[in-house]
Coordinates of N, CA and C in Angstrom, one line a residue:
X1 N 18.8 17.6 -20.6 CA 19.0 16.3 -20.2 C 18.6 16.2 -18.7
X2 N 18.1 15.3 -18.5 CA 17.6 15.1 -17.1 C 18.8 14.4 -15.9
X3 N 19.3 15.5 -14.9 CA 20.2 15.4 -14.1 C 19.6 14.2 -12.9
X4 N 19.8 13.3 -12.4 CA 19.5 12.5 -11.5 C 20.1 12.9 -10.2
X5 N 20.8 13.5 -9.8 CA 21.6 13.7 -8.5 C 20.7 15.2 -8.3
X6 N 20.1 16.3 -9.7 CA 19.3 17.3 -9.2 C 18.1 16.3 -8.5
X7 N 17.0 15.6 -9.0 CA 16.0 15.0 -8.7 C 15.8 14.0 -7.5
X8 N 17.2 13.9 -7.2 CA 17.5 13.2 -5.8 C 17.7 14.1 -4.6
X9 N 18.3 15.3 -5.1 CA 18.6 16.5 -4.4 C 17.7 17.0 -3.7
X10 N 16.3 17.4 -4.7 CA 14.9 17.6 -5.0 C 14.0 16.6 -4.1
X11 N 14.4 15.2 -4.1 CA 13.5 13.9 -3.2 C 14.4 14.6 -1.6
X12 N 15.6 14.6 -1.7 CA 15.6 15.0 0.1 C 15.0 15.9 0.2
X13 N 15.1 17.1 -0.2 CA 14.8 18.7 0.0 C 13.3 18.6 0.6
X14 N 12.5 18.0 0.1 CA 11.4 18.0 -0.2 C 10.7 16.6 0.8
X15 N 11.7 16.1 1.5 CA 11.6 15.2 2.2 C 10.1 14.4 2.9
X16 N 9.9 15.9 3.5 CA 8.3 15.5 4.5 C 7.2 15.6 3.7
X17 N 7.2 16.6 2.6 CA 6.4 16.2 1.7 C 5.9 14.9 1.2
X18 N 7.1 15.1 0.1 CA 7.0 13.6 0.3 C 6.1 12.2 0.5
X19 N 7.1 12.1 1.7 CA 6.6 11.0 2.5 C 5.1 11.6 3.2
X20 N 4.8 12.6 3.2 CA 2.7 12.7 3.7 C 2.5 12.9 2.8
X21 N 2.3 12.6 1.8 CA 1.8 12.0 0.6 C 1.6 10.5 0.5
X22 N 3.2 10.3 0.7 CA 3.4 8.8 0.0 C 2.8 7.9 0.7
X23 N 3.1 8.0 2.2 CA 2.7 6.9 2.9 C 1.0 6.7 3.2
X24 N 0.4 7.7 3.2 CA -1.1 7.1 3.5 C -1.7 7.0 2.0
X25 N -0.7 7.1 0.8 CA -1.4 6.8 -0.7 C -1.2 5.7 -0.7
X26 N 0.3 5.4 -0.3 CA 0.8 3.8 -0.2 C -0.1 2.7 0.0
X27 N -0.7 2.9 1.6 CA -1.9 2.3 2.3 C -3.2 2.3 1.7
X28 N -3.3 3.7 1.1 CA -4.8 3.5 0.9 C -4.9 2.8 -0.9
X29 N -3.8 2.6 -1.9 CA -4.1 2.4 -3.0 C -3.6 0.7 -2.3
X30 N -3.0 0.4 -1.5 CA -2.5 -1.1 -1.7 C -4.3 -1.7 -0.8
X31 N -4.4 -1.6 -0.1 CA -6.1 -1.7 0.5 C -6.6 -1.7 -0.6
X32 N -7.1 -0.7 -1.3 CA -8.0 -0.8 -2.6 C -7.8 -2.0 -3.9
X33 N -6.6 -1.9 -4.1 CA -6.3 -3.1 -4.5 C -6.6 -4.6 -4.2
X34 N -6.6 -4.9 -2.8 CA -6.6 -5.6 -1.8 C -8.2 -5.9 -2.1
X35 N -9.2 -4.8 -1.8 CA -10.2 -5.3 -1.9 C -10.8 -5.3 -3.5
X36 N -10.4 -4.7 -4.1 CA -11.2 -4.8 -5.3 C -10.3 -6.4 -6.0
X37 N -9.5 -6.7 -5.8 CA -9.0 -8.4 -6.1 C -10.3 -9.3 -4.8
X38 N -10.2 -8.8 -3.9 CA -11.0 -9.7 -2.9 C -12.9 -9.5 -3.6
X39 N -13.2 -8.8 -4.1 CA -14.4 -8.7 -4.5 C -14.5 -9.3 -5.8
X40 N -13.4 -9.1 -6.8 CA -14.2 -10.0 -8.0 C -14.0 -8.9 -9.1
X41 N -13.9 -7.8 -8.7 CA -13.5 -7.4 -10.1 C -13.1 -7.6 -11.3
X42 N -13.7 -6.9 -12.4 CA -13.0 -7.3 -13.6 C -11.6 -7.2 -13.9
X43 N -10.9 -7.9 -14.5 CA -9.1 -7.9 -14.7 C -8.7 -6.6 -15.0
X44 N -9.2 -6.1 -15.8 CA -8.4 -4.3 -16.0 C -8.4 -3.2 -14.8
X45 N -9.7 -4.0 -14.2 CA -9.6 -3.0 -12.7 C -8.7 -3.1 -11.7
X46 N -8.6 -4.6 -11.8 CA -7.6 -5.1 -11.1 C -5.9 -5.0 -11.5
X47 N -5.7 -4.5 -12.4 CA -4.2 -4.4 -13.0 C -4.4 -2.9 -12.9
X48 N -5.4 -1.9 -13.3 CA -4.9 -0.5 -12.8 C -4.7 -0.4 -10.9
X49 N -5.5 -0.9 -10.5 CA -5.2 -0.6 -9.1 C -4.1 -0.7 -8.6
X50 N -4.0 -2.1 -9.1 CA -2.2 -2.5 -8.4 C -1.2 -1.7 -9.3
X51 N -1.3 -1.5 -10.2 CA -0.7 -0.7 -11.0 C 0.0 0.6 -10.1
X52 N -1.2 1.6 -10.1 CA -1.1 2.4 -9.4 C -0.3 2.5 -7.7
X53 N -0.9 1.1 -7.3 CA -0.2 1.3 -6.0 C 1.0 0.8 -5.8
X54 N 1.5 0.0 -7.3 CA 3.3 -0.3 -7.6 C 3.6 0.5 -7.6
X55 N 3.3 1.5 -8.9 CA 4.1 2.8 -9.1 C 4.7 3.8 -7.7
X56 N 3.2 3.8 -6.7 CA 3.4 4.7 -5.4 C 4.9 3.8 -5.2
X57 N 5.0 2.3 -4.6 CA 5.6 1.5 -3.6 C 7.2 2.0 -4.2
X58 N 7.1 1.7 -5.6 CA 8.0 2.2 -6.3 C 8.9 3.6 -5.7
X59 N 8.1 4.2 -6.2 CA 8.6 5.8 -6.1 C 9.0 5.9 -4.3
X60 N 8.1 5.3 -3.6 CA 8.9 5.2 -2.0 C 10.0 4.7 -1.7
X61 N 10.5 3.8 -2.2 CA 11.7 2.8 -2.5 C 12.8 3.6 -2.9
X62 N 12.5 4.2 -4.3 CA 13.5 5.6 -4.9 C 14.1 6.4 -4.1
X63 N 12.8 6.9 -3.3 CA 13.2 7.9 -2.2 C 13.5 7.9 -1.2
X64 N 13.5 6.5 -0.5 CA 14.0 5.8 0.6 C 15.8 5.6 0.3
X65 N 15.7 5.5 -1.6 CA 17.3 4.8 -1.4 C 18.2 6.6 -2.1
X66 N 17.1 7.2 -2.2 CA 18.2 8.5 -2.3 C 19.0 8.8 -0.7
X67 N 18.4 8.6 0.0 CA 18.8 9.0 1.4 C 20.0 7.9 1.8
X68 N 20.1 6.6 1.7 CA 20.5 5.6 1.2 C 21.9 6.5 1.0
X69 N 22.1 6.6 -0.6 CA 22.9 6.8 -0.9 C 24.1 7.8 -0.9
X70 N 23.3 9.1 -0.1 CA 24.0 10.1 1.3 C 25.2 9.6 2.3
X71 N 24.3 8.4 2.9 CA 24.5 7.8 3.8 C 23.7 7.8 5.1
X72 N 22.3 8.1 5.1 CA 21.2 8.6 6.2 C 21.1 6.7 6.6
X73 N 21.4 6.1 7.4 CA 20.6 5.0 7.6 C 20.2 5.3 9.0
X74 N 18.7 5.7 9.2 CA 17.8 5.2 10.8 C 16.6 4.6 10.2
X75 N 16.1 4.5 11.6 CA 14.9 3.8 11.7 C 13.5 4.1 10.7
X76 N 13.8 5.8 10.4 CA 12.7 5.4 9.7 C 13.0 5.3 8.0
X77 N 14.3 5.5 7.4 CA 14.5 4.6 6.5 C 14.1 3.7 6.2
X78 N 14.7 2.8 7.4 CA 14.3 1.1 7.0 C 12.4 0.8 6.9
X79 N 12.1 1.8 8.0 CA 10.4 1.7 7.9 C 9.7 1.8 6.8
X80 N 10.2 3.3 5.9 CA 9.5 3.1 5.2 C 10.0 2.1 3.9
X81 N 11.2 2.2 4.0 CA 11.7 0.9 2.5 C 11.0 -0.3 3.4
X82 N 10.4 -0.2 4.5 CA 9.7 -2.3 4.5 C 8.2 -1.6 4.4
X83 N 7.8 -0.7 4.4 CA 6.3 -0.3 4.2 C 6.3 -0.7 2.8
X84 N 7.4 0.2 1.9 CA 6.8 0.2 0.7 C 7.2 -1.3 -0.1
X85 N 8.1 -2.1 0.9 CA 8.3 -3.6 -0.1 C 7.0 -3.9 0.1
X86 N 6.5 -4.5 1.3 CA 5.1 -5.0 2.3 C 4.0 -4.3 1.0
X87 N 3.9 -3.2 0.7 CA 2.7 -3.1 -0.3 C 3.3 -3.2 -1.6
X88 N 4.6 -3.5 -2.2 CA 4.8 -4.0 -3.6 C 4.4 -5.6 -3.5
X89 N 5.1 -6.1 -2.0 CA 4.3 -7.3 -2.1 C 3.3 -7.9 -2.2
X90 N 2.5 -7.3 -1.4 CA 0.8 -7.9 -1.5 C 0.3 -7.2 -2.7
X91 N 0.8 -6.2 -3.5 CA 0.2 -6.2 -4.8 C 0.8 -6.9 -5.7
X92 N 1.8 -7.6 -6.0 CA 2.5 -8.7 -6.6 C 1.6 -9.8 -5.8
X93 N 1.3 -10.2 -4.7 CA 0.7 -11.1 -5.0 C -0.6 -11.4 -5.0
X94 N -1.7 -10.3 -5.0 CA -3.0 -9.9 -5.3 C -3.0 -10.0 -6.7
X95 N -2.2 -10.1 -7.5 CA -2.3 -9.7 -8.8 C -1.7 -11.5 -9.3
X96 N -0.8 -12.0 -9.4 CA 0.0 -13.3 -9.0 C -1.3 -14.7 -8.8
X97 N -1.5 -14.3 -7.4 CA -1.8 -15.7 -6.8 C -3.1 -14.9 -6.4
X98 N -4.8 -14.4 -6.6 CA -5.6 -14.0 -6.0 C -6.3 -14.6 -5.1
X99 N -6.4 -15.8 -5.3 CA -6.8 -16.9 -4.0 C -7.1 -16.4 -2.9
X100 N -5.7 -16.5 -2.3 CA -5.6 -16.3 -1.0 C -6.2 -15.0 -0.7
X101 N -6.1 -14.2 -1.5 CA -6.5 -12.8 -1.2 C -7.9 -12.7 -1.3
X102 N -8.5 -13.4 -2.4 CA -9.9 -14.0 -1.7 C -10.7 -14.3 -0.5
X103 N -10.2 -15.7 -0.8 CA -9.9 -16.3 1.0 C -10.3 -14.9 2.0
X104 N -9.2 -14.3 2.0 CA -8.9 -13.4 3.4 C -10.0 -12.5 3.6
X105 N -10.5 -12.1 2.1 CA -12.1 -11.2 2.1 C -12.6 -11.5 2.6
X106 N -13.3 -13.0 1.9 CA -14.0 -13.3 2.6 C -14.4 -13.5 4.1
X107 N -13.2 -13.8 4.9 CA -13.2 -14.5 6.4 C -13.2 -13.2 7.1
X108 N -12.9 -11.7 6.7 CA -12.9 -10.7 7.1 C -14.3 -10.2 6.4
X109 N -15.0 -10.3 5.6 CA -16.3 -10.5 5.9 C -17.2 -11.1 6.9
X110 N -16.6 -12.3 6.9 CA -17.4 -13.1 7.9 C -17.0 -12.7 9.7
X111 N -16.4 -12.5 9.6 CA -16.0 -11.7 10.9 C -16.4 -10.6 11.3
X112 N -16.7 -9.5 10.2 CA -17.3 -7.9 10.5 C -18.8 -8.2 10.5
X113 N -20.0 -9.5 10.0 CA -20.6 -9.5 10.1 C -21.4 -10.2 11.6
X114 N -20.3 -10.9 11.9 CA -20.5 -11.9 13.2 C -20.5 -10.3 14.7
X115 N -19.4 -9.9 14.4 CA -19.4 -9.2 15.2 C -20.5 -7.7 15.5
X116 N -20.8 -7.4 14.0 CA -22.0 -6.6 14.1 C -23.3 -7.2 14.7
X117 N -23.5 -8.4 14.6 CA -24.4 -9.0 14.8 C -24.3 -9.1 15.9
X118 N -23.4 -9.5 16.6 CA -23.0 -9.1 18.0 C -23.3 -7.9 18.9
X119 N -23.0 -6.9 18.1 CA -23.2 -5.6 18.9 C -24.5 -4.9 18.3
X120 N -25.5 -5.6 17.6 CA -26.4 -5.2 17.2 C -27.9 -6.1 18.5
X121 N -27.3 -6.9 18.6 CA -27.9 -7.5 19.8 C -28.0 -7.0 21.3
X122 N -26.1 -6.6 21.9 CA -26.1 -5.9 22.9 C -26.7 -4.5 22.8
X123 N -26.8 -4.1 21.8 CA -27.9 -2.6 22.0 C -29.0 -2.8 21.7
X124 N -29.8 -3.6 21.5 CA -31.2 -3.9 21.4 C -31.4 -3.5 19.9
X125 N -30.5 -4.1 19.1 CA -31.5 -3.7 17.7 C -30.7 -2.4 16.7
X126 N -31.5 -2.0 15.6 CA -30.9 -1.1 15.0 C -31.9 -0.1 15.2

């Protein structure tokens, strides 16, 4: 049977691991998400991505609240339990409400283009 207080034992022990894992998968699967809803993808691509970067947000949360439950509360506790709500949330609502998340592509399109166009001028060209 599977002991919970060993596997929590095992999340602190294992602490920094961990978290250099978690946190730049966190980032880079909730982004991917982010853009592959912002581009148009088809629905199942868009439900595994977010998928995937719930499950990560998830598992940070777990491991945020084993320490939690020691009694560890600092700063970077709370950091990463708002990192990992911040990307359950924009994948709840990438997934939810895609609009806006549209929206945002695109204007962050139109802005990386404006500005290339910009600095493609101040250097004389490509």
């Amino acid at each position: 049977m599977l002991d919970f207080s060993h596997l929590a034992e095992l999340s602190r022990l294992h602490c920094l691991g961990i978290c250099a894992f978690l946190v730049p998968s966190n980032l880079l699967a909730t982004l991917t998400t982010l853009g592959v809803v912002g581009m148009g993808k088809p629905p199942h691509i868009k439900r595994l991505s977010a998928a995937v970067a719930m499950i990560l947000a998830v598992t940070m949360i777990l491991h945020v609240w084993t320490w939690f439950a020691v009694g560890v509360v600092q700063a970077p506790t709370f950091i990463l339990l708002s990192l990992a709500s911040v990307c359950l949330g924009l994948n709840s609502l990438a997934l939810a409400a895609p609009h806006p998340v549209v929206l945002g592509y695109r204007w962050l399109r139109r802005l990386w283009h404006r500005y290339s166009e910009a600095s493609a001028v101040k250097s004389g060209g490509y």
